Each structure stands twice: as C-alpha cells, then as structure tokens.
Tab-separated table of N, CA and C in Angstrom:
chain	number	residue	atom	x	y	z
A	148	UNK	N	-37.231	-7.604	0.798
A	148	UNK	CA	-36.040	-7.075	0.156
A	148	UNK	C	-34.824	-7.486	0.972
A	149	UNK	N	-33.852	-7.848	0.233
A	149	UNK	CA	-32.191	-7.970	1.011
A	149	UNK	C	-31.541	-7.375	1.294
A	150	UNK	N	-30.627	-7.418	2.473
A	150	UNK	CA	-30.076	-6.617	3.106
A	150	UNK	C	-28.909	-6.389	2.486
A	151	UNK	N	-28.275	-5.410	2.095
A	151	UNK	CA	-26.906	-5.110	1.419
A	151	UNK	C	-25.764	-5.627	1.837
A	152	UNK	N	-24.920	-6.314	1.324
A	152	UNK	CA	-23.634	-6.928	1.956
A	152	UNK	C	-22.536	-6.071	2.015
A	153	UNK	N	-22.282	-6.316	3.275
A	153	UNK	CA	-20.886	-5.949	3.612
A	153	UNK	C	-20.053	-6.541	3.104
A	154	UNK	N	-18.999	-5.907	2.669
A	154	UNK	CA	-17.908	-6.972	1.881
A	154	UNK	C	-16.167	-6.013	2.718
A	155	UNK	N	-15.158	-6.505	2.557
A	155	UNK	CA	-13.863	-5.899	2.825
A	155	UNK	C	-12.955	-5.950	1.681
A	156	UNK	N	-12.338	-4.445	1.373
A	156	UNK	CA	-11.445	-4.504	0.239
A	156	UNK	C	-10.591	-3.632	0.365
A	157	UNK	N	-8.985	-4.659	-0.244
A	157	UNK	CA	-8.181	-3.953	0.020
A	157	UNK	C	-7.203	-2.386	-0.710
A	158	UNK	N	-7.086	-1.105	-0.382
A	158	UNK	CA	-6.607	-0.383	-0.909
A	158	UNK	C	-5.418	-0.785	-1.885
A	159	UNK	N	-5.253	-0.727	-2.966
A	159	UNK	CA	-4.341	-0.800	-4.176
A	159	UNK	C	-3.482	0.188	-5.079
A	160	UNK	N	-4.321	1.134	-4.538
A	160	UNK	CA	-3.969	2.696	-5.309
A	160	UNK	C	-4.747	4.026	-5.045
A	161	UNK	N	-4.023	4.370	-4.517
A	161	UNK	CA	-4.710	5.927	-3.914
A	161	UNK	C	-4.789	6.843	-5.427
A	162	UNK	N	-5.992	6.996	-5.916
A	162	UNK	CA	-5.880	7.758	-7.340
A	162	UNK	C	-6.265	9.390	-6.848
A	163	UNK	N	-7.063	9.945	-6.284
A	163	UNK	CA	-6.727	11.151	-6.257
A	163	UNK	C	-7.754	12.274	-5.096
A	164	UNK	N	-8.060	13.250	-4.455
A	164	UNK	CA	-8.491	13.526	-3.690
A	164	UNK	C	-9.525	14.704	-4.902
A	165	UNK	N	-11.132	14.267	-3.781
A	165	UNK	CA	-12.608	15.258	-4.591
A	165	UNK	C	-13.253	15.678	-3.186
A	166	UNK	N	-13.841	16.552	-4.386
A	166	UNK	CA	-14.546	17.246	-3.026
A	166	UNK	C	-14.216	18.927	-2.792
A	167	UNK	N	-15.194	19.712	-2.475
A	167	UNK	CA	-14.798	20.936	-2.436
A	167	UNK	C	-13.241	21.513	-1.759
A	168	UNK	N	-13.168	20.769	-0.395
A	168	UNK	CA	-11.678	20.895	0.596
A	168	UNK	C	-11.223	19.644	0.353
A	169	UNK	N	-10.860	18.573	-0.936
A	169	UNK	CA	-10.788	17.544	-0.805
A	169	UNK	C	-10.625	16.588	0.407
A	170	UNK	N	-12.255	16.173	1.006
A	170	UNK	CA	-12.652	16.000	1.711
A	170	UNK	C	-12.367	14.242	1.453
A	171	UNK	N	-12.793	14.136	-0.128
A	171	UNK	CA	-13.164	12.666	-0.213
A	171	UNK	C	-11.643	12.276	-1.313
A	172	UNK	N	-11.316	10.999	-1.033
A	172	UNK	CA	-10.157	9.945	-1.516
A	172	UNK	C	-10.982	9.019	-2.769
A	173	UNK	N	-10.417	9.139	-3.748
A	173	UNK	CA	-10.898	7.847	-5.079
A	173	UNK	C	-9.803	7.089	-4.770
A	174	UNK	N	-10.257	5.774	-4.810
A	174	UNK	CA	-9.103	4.645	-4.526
A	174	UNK	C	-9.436	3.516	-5.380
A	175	UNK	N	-8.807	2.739	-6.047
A	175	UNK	CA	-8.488	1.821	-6.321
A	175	UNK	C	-8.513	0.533	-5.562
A	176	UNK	N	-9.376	-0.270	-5.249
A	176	UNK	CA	-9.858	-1.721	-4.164
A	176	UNK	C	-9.491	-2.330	-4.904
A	177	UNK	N	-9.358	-3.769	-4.318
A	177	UNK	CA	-8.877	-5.011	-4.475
A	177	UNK	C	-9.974	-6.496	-3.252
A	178	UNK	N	-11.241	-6.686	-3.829
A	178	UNK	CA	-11.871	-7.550	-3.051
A	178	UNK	C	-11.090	-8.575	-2.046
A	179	UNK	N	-10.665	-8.770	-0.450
A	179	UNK	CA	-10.339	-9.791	-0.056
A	179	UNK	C	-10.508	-10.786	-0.433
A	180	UNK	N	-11.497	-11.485	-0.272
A	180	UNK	CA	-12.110	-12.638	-0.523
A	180	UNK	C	-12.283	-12.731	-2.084
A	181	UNK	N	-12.337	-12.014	-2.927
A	181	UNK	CA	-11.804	-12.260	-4.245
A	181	UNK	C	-10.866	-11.184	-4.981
A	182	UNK	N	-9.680	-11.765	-5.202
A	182	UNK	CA	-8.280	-11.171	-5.428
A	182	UNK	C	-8.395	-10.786	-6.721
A	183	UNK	N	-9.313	-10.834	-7.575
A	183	UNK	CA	-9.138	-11.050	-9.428
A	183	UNK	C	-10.178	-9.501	-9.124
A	184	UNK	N	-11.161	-9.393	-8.308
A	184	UNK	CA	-11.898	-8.352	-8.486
A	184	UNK	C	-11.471	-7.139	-8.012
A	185	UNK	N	-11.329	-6.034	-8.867
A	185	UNK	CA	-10.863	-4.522	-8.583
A	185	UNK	C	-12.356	-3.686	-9.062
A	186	UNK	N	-11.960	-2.442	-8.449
A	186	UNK	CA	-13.193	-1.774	-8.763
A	186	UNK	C	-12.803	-0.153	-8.083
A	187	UNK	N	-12.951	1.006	-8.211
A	187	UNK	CA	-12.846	1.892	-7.562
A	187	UNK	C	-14.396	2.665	-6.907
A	188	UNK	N	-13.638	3.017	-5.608
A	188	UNK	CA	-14.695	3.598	-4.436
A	188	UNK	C	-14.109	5.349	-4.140
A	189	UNK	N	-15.158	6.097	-4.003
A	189	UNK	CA	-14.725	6.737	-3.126
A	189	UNK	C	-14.948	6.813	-1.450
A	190	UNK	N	-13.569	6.932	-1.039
A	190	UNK	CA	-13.555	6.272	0.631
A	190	UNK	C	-13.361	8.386	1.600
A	191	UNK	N	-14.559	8.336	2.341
A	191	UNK	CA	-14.518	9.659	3.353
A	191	UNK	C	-13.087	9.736	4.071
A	192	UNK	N	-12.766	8.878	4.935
A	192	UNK	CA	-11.653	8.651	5.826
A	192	UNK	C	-11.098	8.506	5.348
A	193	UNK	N	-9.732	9.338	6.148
A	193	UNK	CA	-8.035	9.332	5.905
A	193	UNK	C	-7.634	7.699	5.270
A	194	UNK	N	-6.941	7.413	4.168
A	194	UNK	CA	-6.513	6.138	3.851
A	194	UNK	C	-5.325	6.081	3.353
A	195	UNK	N	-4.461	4.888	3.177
A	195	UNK	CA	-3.460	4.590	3.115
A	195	UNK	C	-3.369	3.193	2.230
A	196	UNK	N	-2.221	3.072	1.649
A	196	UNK	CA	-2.191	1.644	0.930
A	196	UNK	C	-2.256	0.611	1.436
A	197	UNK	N	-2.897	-0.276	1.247
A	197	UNK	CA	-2.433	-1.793	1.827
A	197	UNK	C	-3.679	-1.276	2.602
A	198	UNK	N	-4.545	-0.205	2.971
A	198	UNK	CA	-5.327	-0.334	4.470
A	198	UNK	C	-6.751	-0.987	3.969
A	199	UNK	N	-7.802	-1.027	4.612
A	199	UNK	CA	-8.752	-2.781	4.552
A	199	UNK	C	-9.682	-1.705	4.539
A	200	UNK	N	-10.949	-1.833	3.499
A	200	UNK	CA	-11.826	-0.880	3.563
A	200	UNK	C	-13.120	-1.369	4.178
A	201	UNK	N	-14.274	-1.164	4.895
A	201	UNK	CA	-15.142	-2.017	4.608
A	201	UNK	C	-15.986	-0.994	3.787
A	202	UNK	N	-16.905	-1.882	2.911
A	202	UNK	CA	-18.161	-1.136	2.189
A	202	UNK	C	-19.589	-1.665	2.341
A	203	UNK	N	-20.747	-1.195	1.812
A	203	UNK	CA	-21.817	-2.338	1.447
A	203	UNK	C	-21.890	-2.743	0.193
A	204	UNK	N	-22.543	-3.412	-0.198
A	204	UNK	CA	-22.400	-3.746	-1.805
A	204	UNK	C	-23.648	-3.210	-2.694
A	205	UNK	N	-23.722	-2.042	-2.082
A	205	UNK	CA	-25.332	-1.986	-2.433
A	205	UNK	C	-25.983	-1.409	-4.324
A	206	UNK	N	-24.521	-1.264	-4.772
A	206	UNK	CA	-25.201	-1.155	-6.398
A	206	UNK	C	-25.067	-2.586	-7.339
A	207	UNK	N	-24.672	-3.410	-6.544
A	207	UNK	CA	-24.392	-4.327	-7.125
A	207	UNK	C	-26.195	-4.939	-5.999
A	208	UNK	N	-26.283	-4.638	-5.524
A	208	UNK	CA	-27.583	-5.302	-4.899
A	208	UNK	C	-28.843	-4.466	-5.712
A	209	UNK	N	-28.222	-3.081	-5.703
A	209	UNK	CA	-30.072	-2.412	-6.465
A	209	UNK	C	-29.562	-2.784	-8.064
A	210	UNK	N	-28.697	-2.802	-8.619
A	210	UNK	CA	-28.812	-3.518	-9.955
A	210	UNK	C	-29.292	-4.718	-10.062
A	211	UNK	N	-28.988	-6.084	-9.644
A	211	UNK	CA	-29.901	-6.931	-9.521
A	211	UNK	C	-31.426	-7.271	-9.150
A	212	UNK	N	-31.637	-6.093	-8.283
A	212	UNK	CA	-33.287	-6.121	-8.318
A	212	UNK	C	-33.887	-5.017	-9.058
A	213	UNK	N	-33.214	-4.693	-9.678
A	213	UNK	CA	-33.777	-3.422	-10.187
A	213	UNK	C	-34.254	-3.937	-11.734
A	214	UNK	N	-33.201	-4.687	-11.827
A	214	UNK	CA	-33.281	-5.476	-13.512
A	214	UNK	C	-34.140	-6.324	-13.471
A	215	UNK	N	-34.979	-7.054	-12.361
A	215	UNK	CA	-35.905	-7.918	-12.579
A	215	UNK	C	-37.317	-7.066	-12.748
A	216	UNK	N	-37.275	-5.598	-11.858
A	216	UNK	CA	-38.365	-5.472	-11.531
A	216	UNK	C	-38.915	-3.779	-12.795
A	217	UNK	N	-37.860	-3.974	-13.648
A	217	UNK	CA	-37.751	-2.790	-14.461
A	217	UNK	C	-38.800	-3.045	-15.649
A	218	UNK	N	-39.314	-1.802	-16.058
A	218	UNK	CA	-40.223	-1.897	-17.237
A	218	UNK	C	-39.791	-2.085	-18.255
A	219	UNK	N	-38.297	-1.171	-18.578
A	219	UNK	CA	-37.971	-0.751	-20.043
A	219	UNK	C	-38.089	-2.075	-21.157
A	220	UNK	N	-38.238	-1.326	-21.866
A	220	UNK	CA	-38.436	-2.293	-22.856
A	220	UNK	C	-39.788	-2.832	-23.487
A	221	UNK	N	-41.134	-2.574	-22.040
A	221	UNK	CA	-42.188	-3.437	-22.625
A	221	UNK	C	-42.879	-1.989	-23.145
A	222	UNK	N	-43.312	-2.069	-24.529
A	222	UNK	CA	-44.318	-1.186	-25.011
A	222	UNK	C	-45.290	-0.987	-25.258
A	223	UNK	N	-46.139	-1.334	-24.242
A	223	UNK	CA	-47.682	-1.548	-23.937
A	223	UNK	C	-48.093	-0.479	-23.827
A	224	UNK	N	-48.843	0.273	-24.357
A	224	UNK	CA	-49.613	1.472	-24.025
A	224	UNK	C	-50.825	1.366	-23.835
C-alpha cells in the first residue's frame, strides 16, 4: 500500500470556525504546486490568510484504491 502524500496549500479564505469551543477553522486552500486546484479543509491551528498549510492527501489516496478494490456493483450471490 502507498504512503499518503504530503502536499502544501495555500489559505484563500477563512470560511468559518466548528467545533464545540470553536476549536477547528474551515478554510478555503489553494494547491501550491497547482494554482487552478481549490478545495476546502478543516485546519486545528490558529490560521491566517495567505498562511501555507501542509496536509496529507489521503482521501484522494483511499478513493483511488478503494475504487479498484470495491465490490459494489458485482451481483453474485
């Protein structure tokens, strides 16, 4: 199995604070290394605009193996 990638992305929009003591930040990213890709995270730590997030990429990693190795669909009983 593969190891999850680290990727860095940049804050774009602070959308709003969750969490019982709003503990956790929803933000709005912007991929470094690809500028066209946005996506929102929620980030634990204090953040700010413009600040550099790192993440892993890891639903974009268990969706790809997950879709090869998935049953649905076959109806064999």
């Amino acid at each position: 199995m593969s190891q999850p990638v680290a990727s860095k992305a940049r804050v774009i929009k602070i959308l709003n604070r969750i969490g019982a003591h709003g503990i956790l930040t929803e933000v709005r990213v912007q991929l470094v290394d690809q500028p066209r890709m946005q996506f929102m995270r929620t980030v634990k730590e204090p953040v700010r605009l413009g600040d550099i997030v790192d993440f892993e990429d890891t639903e974009l990693t268990w969706q790809s193996s997950s879709s090869s190795n998935s049953n649905f669909g076959d109806n064999k009983l």
